[in-house]
PDB file of C-alpha atoms and ligand atoms in Angstrom:
ATOM      1  CA  UNK A   1       9.122 -18.787 -11.323  1.00 53.00           C
ATOM      2  CA  UNK A   2       8.208 -19.344  -7.683  1.00 58.00           C
ATOM      3  CA  UNK A   3       6.639 -16.496  -5.740  1.00 61.00           C
ATOM      4  CA  UNK A   4       8.239 -15.867  -2.378  1.00 60.00           C
ATOM      5  CA  UNK A   5       5.210 -17.121  -0.435  1.00 57.00           C
ATOM      6  CA  UNK A   6       5.402 -20.473  -2.190  1.00 55.00           C
ATOM      7  CA  UNK A   7       8.827 -20.992  -0.706  1.00 49.00           C
ATOM      8  CA  UNK A   8       8.082 -19.920   2.859  1.00 52.00           C
ATOM      9  CA  UNK A   9       4.931 -21.666   4.029  1.00 51.00           C
ATOM     10  CA  UNK A  10       4.684 -20.850   7.686  1.00 53.00           C
ATOM     11  CA  UNK A  11       1.994 -19.756  10.081  1.00 54.00           C
ATOM     12  CA  UNK A  12      -1.722 -20.367  10.309  1.00 55.00           C
ATOM     13  CA  UNK A  13      -2.764 -17.163   8.557  1.00 59.00           C
ATOM     14  CA  UNK A  14      -0.610 -17.947   5.568  1.00 59.00           C
ATOM     15  CA  UNK A  15      -1.870 -21.519   5.261  1.00 53.00           C
ATOM     16  CA  UNK A  16      -5.462 -20.312   5.407  1.00 60.00           C
ATOM     17  CA  UNK A  17      -4.734 -17.771   2.709  1.00 58.00           C
ATOM     18  CA  UNK A  18      -3.058 -20.370   0.510  1.00 53.00           C
ATOM     19  CA  UNK A  19      -6.128 -22.554   0.795  1.00 52.00           C
ATOM     20  CA  UNK A  20      -8.530 -19.749  -0.035  1.00 58.00           C
ATOM     21  CA  UNK A  21      -6.301 -18.197  -2.701  1.00 59.00           C
ATOM     22  CA  UNK A  22      -7.871 -14.866  -1.864  1.00 70.00           C
ATOM     23  CA  UNK A  23      -5.341 -12.075  -1.671  1.00 84.00           C
ATOM     24  CA  UNK A  24      -5.926  -8.509  -0.548  1.00 94.00           C
ATOM     25  CA  UNK A  25      -5.485  -5.485  -2.777  1.00 97.00           C
ATOM     26  CA  UNK A  26      -2.546  -3.234  -1.991  1.00 98.00           C
ATOM     27  CA  UNK A  27      -3.826   0.176  -3.021  1.00 98.00           C
ATOM     28  CA  UNK A  28      -1.690   3.206  -3.693  1.00 98.00           C
ATOM     29  CA  UNK A  29      -3.979   6.174  -3.318  1.00 98.00           C
ATOM     30  CA  UNK A  30      -3.128   9.205  -5.501  1.00 98.00           C
ATOM     31  CA  UNK A  31      -5.741  11.515  -3.986  1.00 98.00           C
ATOM     32  CA  UNK A  32      -3.033  14.043  -3.127  1.00 98.00           C
ATOM     33  CA  UNK A  33      -1.394  13.971  -6.583  1.00 98.00           C
ATOM     34  CA  UNK A  34      -1.903  17.692  -7.227  1.00 96.00           C
ATOM     35  CA  UNK A  35      -0.069  18.664  -4.035  1.00 95.00           C
ATOM     36  CA  UNK A  36       3.191  17.540  -5.630  1.00 96.00           C
ATOM     37  CA  UNK A  37       5.580  19.577  -7.743  1.00 94.00           C
ATOM     38  CA  UNK A  38       6.718  18.218 -11.135  1.00 94.00           C
ATOM     39  CA  UNK A  39       9.875  16.674  -9.729  1.00 95.00           C
ATOM     40  CA  UNK A  40       7.933  15.007  -6.901  1.00 96.00           C
ATOM     41  CA  UNK A  41       5.329  13.616  -9.300  1.00 97.00           C
ATOM     42  CA  UNK A  42       8.162  11.835 -11.073  1.00 97.00           C
ATOM     43  CA  UNK A  43       9.266  10.386  -7.746  1.00 97.00           C
ATOM     44  CA  UNK A  44       5.732   9.214  -6.962  1.00 98.00           C
ATOM     45  CA  UNK A  45       5.599   7.520 -10.407  1.00 98.00           C
ATOM     46  CA  UNK A  46       9.021   5.910  -9.834  1.00 98.00           C
ATOM     47  CA  UNK A  47       7.974   4.525  -6.422  1.00 98.00           C
ATOM     48  CA  UNK A  48       4.772   3.176  -8.006  1.00 98.00           C
ATOM     49  CA  UNK A  49       6.869   1.451 -10.640  1.00 98.00           C
ATOM     50  CA  UNK A  50       9.107  -0.061  -7.906  1.00 98.00           C
ATOM     51  CA  UNK A  51       5.964  -1.201  -6.095  1.00 98.00           C
ATOM     52  CA  UNK A  52       4.939  -3.043  -9.257  1.00 98.00           C
ATOM     53  CA  UNK A  53       8.299  -4.875  -9.131  1.00 97.00           C
ATOM     54  CA  UNK A  54       7.821  -5.794  -5.500  1.00 96.00           C
ATOM     55  CA  UNK A  55       4.237  -7.026  -5.824  1.00 95.00           C
ATOM     56  CA  UNK A  56       5.304  -9.286  -8.666  1.00 93.00           C
ATOM     57  CA  UNK A  57       7.979 -10.832  -6.464  1.00 91.00           C
ATOM     58  CA  UNK A  58       5.444 -11.794  -3.845  1.00 90.00           C
ATOM     59  CA  UNK A  59       2.037 -12.000  -5.576  1.00 90.00           C
ATOM     60  CA  UNK A  60       0.675 -10.845  -8.919  1.00 89.00           C
ATOM     61  CA  UNK A  61       0.612  -7.461 -10.597  1.00 93.00           C
ATOM     62  CA  UNK A  62      -3.157  -7.189 -10.455  1.00 93.00           C
ATOM     63  CA  UNK A  63      -3.120  -7.204  -6.649  1.00 95.00           C
ATOM     64  CA  UNK A  64      -1.526  -3.733  -6.834  1.00 97.00           C
ATOM     65  CA  UNK A  65      -4.290  -1.226  -7.334  1.00 98.00           C
ATOM     66  CA  UNK A  66      -3.712   2.439  -8.143  1.00 98.00           C
ATOM     67  CA  UNK A  67      -6.551   4.879  -7.624  1.00 98.00           C
ATOM     68  CA  UNK A  68      -7.187   8.472  -8.838  1.00 98.00           C
ATOM     69  CA  UNK A  69      -5.018   7.604 -11.875  1.00 98.00           C
ATOM     70  CA  UNK A  70      -4.910  10.520 -14.313  1.00 98.00           C
ATOM     71  CA  UNK A  71      -3.323  11.203 -17.729  1.00 98.00           C
ATOM     72  CA  UNK A  72      -0.273  12.863 -16.213  1.00 98.00           C
ATOM     73  CA  UNK A  73       0.464   9.793 -14.105  1.00 98.00           C
ATOM     74  CA  UNK A  74      -0.047   7.518 -17.099  1.00 98.00           C
ATOM     75  CA  UNK A  75       2.577   9.472 -19.001  1.00 97.00           C
ATOM     76  CA  UNK A  76       5.089   9.344 -16.150  1.00 97.00           C
ATOM     77  CA  UNK A  77       4.538   5.662 -15.332  1.00 97.00           C
ATOM     78  CA  UNK A  78       7.188   3.558 -17.029  1.00 93.00           C
ATOM     79  CA  UNK A  79       5.613   0.208 -16.301  1.00 97.00           C
ATOM     80  CA  UNK A  80       2.674  -1.618 -17.934  1.00 97.00           C
ATOM     81  CA  UNK A  81      -0.478  -0.187 -16.329  1.00 98.00           C
ATOM     82  CA  UNK A  82      -2.564  -2.966 -17.899  1.00 97.00           C
ATOM     83  CA  UNK A  83      -0.728  -5.453 -15.643  1.00 97.00           C
ATOM     84  CA  UNK A  84      -1.861  -3.704 -12.458  1.00 97.00           C
ATOM     85  CA  UNK A  85      -5.358  -2.661 -11.401  1.00 97.00           C
ATOM     86  CA  UNK A  86      -5.388   1.017 -12.448  1.00 98.00           C
ATOM     87  CA  UNK A  87      -8.562   2.882 -11.550  1.00 98.00           C
ATOM     88  CA  UNK A  88      -9.271   6.437 -12.683  1.00 98.00           C
ATOM     89  CA  UNK A  89     -11.889   7.187 -10.034  1.00 98.00           C
ATOM     90  CA  UNK A  90     -11.788   7.732  -6.281  1.00 98.00           C
ATOM     91  CA  UNK A  91     -10.638   5.018  -3.898  1.00 98.00           C
ATOM     92  CA  UNK A  92     -14.048   4.757  -2.266  1.00 98.00           C
ATOM     93  CA  UNK A  93     -15.648   4.114  -5.667  1.00 98.00           C
ATOM     94  CA  UNK A  94     -13.134   1.374  -6.370  1.00 98.00           C
ATOM     95  CA  UNK A  95     -13.797  -0.225  -2.956  1.00 98.00           C
ATOM     96  CA  UNK A  96     -17.588  -0.080  -3.425  1.00 97.00           C
ATOM     97  CA  UNK A  97     -17.230  -1.650  -6.875  1.00 97.00           C
ATOM     98  CA  UNK A  98     -15.202  -4.456  -5.302  1.00 95.00           C
ATOM     99  CA  UNK A  99     -17.635  -4.858  -2.388  1.00 95.00           C
ATOM    100  CA  UNK A 100     -14.940  -3.871   0.179  1.00 96.00           C
ATOM    101  CA  UNK A 101     -16.317  -2.141   3.258  1.00 96.00           C
ATOM    102  CA  UNK A 102     -13.330  -2.202   5.629  1.00 97.00           C
ATOM    103  CA  UNK A 103      -9.698  -1.314   4.908  1.00 98.00           C
ATOM    104  CA  UNK A 104      -6.335  -0.970   6.694  1.00 98.00           C
ATOM    105  CA  UNK A 105      -4.725   2.436   6.062  1.00 98.00           C
ATOM    106  CA  UNK A 106      -0.937   2.474   6.547  1.00 98.00           C
ATOM    107  CA  UNK A 107      -0.586   5.716   8.423  1.00 98.00           C
ATOM    108  CA  UNK A 108       2.499   6.998  10.301  1.00 98.00           C
ATOM    109  CA  UNK A 109       0.127   9.114  12.465  1.00 98.00           C
ATOM    110  CA  UNK A 110      -1.896   6.116  13.696  1.00 98.00           C
ATOM    111  CA  UNK A 111      -1.882   5.107  17.359  1.00 98.00           C
ATOM    112  CA  UNK A 112      -1.715   1.358  16.760  1.00 98.00           C
ATOM    113  CA  UNK A 113       0.990  -0.716  15.096  1.00 98.00           C
ATOM    114  CA  UNK A 114       0.086  -2.986  12.201  1.00 98.00           C
ATOM    115  CA  UNK A 115      -0.305  -6.528  13.513  1.00 96.00           C
ATOM    116  CA  UNK A 116      -1.315 -10.015  12.466  1.00 92.00           C
ATOM    117  CA  UNK A 117      -4.903  -9.231  13.520  1.00 93.00           C
ATOM    118  CA  UNK A 118      -5.101  -6.822  10.594  1.00 95.00           C
ATOM    119  CA  UNK A 119      -3.952  -9.249   7.923  1.00 92.00           C
ATOM    120  CA  UNK A 120      -7.381 -10.573   7.042  1.00 89.00           C
ATOM    121  CA  UNK A 121      -8.422  -7.235   5.520  1.00 94.00           C
ATOM    122  CA  UNK A 122      -9.404  -7.142   1.845  1.00 94.00           C
ATOM    123  CA  UNK A 123      -7.390  -3.984   1.154  1.00 97.00           C
ATOM    124  CA  UNK A 124      -4.343  -2.159   2.459  1.00 98.00           C
ATOM    125  CA  UNK A 125      -3.986   1.482   1.477  1.00 98.00           C
ATOM    126  CA  UNK A 126      -0.717   3.375   1.118  1.00 99.00           C
ATOM    127  CA  UNK A 127      -0.703   7.089   0.431  1.00 98.00           C
ATOM    128  CA  UNK A 128       0.770   7.929  -2.992  1.00 98.00           C
ATOM    129  CA  UNK A 129       2.703  10.747  -1.372  1.00 98.00           C
ATOM    130  CA  UNK A 130       6.325  11.901  -1.558  1.00 97.00           C
ATOM    131  CA  UNK A 131       7.576  14.352   1.025  1.00 95.00           C
ATOM    132  CA  UNK A 132      10.556  16.113  -0.509  1.00 89.00           C
ATOM    133  CA  UNK A 133       9.037  19.565  -0.563  1.00 76.00           C
ATOM    134  CA  UNK A 134       6.141  21.738   0.540  1.00 75.00           C
ATOM    135  CA  UNK A 135       4.078  20.629   3.426  1.00 84.00           C
ATOM    136  CA  UNK A 136       2.162  17.469   3.047  1.00 95.00           C
ATOM    137  CA  UNK A 137       2.085  16.889   6.756  1.00 94.00           C
ATOM    138  CA  UNK A 138      -0.853  14.745   7.944  1.00 96.00           C
ATOM    139  CA  UNK A 139      -2.078  14.041   4.410  1.00 97.00           C
ATOM    140  CA  UNK A 140      -2.336  10.327   5.107  1.00 98.00           C
ATOM    141  CA  UNK A 141      -5.060  10.648   7.789  1.00 98.00           C
ATOM    142  CA  UNK A 142      -7.003  12.773   5.246  1.00 98.00           C
ATOM    143  CA  UNK A 143      -7.187   9.752   2.965  1.00 98.00           C
ATOM    144  CA  UNK A 144      -8.863   7.893   5.827  1.00 98.00           C
ATOM    145  CA  UNK A 145     -11.301  10.745   6.547  1.00 98.00           C
ATOM    146  CA  UNK A 146     -12.327  10.812   2.898  1.00 98.00           C
ATOM    147  CA  UNK A 147     -13.123   7.099   2.962  1.00 98.00           C
ATOM    148  CA  UNK A 148     -14.989   7.259   6.254  1.00 98.00           C
ATOM    149  CA  UNK A 149     -17.209  10.028   4.781  1.00 98.00           C
ATOM    150  CA  UNK A 150     -18.261   7.458   2.206  1.00 98.00           C
ATOM    151  CA  UNK A 151     -19.114   4.843   4.776  1.00 97.00           C
ATOM    152  CA  UNK A 152     -15.870   2.775   4.586  1.00 98.00           C
ATOM    153  CA  UNK A 153     -14.544   1.513   7.896  1.00 98.00           C
ATOM    154  CA  UNK A 154     -10.864   2.518   8.181  1.00 98.00           C
ATOM    155  CA  UNK A 155      -8.348   0.894  10.541  1.00 98.00           C
ATOM    156  CA  UNK A 156      -5.342   3.226  10.755  1.00 98.00           C
ATOM    157  CA  UNK A 157      -2.090   1.367  11.474  1.00 98.00           C
ATOM    158  CA  UNK A 158       1.490   2.456  11.678  1.00 98.00           C
ATOM    159  CA  UNK A 159       4.783   0.673  11.046  1.00 98.00           C
ATOM    160  CA  UNK A 160       7.348   1.291  13.700  1.00 98.00           C
ATOM    161  CA  UNK A 161      10.886   0.154  14.534  1.00 98.00           C
ATOM    162  CA  UNK A 162      11.439  -0.670  18.183  1.00 97.00           C
ATOM    163  CA  UNK A 163       8.302   1.314  19.027  1.00 95.00           C
ATOM    164  CA  UNK A 164       9.125   4.425  17.023  1.00 97.00           C
ATOM    165  CA  UNK A 165       8.389   5.516  13.442  1.00 97.00           C
ATOM    166  CA  UNK A 166      11.801   7.154  13.296  1.00 95.00           C
ATOM    167  CA  UNK A 167      14.025   4.777  11.372  1.00 94.00           C
ATOM    168  CA  UNK A 168      11.193   3.434   9.243  1.00 98.00           C
ATOM    169  CA  UNK A 169      11.684   4.336   5.546  1.00 97.00           C
ATOM    170  CA  UNK A 170       8.674   6.222   4.188  1.00 97.00           C
ATOM    171  CA  UNK A 171       9.019   5.368   0.487  1.00 98.00           C
ATOM    172  CA  UNK A 172       5.801   3.894  -0.894  1.00 98.00           C
ATOM    173  CA  UNK A 173       7.538   0.797  -2.309  1.00 98.00           C
ATOM    174  CA  UNK A 174       9.415   0.097   0.939  1.00 98.00           C
ATOM    175  CA  UNK A 175       6.240   0.363   3.011  1.00 98.00           C
ATOM    176  CA  UNK A 176       4.662  -2.139   0.620  1.00 98.00           C
ATOM    177  CA  UNK A 177       7.664  -4.434   0.941  1.00 98.00           C
ATOM    178  CA  UNK A 178       7.560  -4.326   4.739  1.00 98.00           C
ATOM    179  CA  UNK A 179       3.880  -5.254   4.766  1.00 98.00           C
ATOM    180  CA  UNK A 180       4.419  -8.109   2.279  1.00 96.00           C
ATOM    181  CA  UNK A 181       7.302  -9.471   4.350  1.00 95.00           C
ATOM    182  CA  UNK A 182       5.139  -9.457   7.451  1.00 95.00           C
ATOM    183  CA  UNK A 183       2.132 -11.095   5.792  1.00 92.00           C
ATOM    184  CA  UNK A 184       3.758 -13.575   3.432  1.00 89.00           C
ATOM    185  CA  UNK A 185       7.022 -14.360   5.128  1.00 89.00           C
ATOM    186  CA  UNK A 186       5.650 -14.118   8.667  1.00 89.00           C
ATOM    187  CA  UNK A 187       8.424 -11.679   9.640  1.00 94.00           C
ATOM    188  CA  UNK A 188       8.135  -9.642  12.837  1.00 96.00           C
ATOM    189  CA  UNK A 189       7.740  -5.913  12.113  1.00 98.00           C
ATOM    190  CA  UNK A 190      11.207  -4.922  13.330  1.00 98.00           C
ATOM    191  CA  UNK A 191      12.897  -7.595  11.166  1.00 97.00           C
ATOM    192  CA  UNK A 192      10.857  -6.602   8.118  1.00 97.00           C
ATOM    193  CA  UNK A 193      11.837  -2.926   8.578  1.00 98.00           C
ATOM    194  CA  UNK A 194      15.516  -3.708   9.071  1.00 98.00           C
ATOM    195  CA  UNK A 195      15.561  -5.905   5.968  1.00 97.00           C
ATOM    196  CA  UNK A 196      14.394  -3.112   3.645  1.00 97.00           C
ATOM    197  CA  UNK A 197      16.568  -0.375   5.167  1.00 91.00           C
TER     198      UNK A 197
HETATM  199  N1  SAM B   1       3.384  13.330   4.565  1.00 51.39           N
HETATM  200  C1  SAM B   1       2.532  12.184   4.819  1.00 51.39           C
HETATM  201  C2  SAM B   1       1.834  12.375   6.162  1.00 51.39           C
HETATM  202  O1  SAM B   1       2.254  13.185   6.936  1.00 51.39           O
HETATM  203  O2  SAM B   1       0.801  11.737   6.387  1.00 51.39           O
HETATM  204  C3  SAM B   1       3.399  10.876   4.820  1.00 51.39           C
HETATM  205  C4  SAM B   1       3.659  10.403   3.403  1.00 51.39           C
HETATM  206  S1  SAM B   1       4.739   8.998   3.292  1.00 51.39           S
HETATM  207  C5  SAM B   1       6.053   9.671   2.375  1.00 51.39           C
HETATM  208  C6  SAM B   1       3.962   7.980   2.071  1.00 51.39           C
HETATM  209  C7  SAM B   1       3.023   6.897   2.577  1.00 51.39           C
HETATM  210  O3  SAM B   1       3.775   5.836   3.123  1.00 51.39           O
HETATM  211  C8  SAM B   1       2.056   7.302   3.652  1.00 51.39           C
HETATM  212  O4  SAM B   1       0.905   7.898   3.116  1.00 51.39           O
HETATM  213  C9  SAM B   1       1.743   5.989   4.350  1.00 51.39           C
HETATM  214  O5  SAM B   1       0.732   5.254   3.702  1.00 51.39           O
HETATM  215  C10 SAM B   1       3.050   5.254   4.212  1.00 51.39           C
HETATM  216  N2  SAM B   1       3.910   5.336   5.390  1.00 51.39           N
HETATM  217  C11 SAM B   1       5.097   5.992   5.529  1.00 51.39           C
HETATM  218  N3  SAM B   1       5.621   5.810   6.747  1.00 51.39           N
HETATM  219  C12 SAM B   1       4.776   4.980   7.406  1.00 51.39           C
HETATM  220  C13 SAM B   1       4.755   4.367   8.705  1.00 51.39           C
HETATM  221  N4  SAM B   1       5.769   4.583   9.589  1.00 51.39           N
HETATM  222  N5  SAM B   1       3.736   3.619   9.044  1.00 51.39           N
HETATM  223  C14 SAM B   1       2.717   3.396   8.193  1.00 51.39           C
HETATM  224  N6  SAM B   1       2.676   3.903   6.949  1.00 51.39           N
HETATM  225  C15 SAM B   1       3.690   4.689   6.554  1.00 51.39           C
END
């Protein structure tokens, strides 16, 4: 079974990565788990499971890391947690353990768009957040603040469509898919967004 990146070998960054065989972690951060209602927690778990499907299309399951994993999540997750990197502690602890000092946080509130210059990071972080109820406004930047308090350098980057975040799907698995299309298929941001819509 060929991974998508083995089919499309284009661009300097990709060639370098193929030579080094060193892939970043794509981390889903569940720091805000308790802000969700029961129904939303199920949605978070479902989007995590769909993220597992996506990461396996492009890379390997273990490149998907989940942090702040608790018993409740384990019960709701209907995919094999032993095939991903599931970590019960805080994201900063995981990063320190892995020797990662600098991350890219996918954040709709960021000033800068994600670009090729950010692709060499060792970890991308996506908030394990679903917004169907309550107010979880600006919870993503809080993930960044938490990491910065622990001495991690955080580059906040947004995904936009024709210069605007309106029109960009905010599901965790779709954000992951957009980033993977940009990095591994060399797709421009707008194209990657339109393809997952
Ligand atoms: N309510 C959260 C907030 O106001 O910060 C947004 C949660 S969104 C449903 C789930 C996650 O998807 C975010 O934490 C972020 O990592 C990612 N995300 C969603 N839209 C994004 C965008 N346009 N650019 C970058 N990341 C985005």
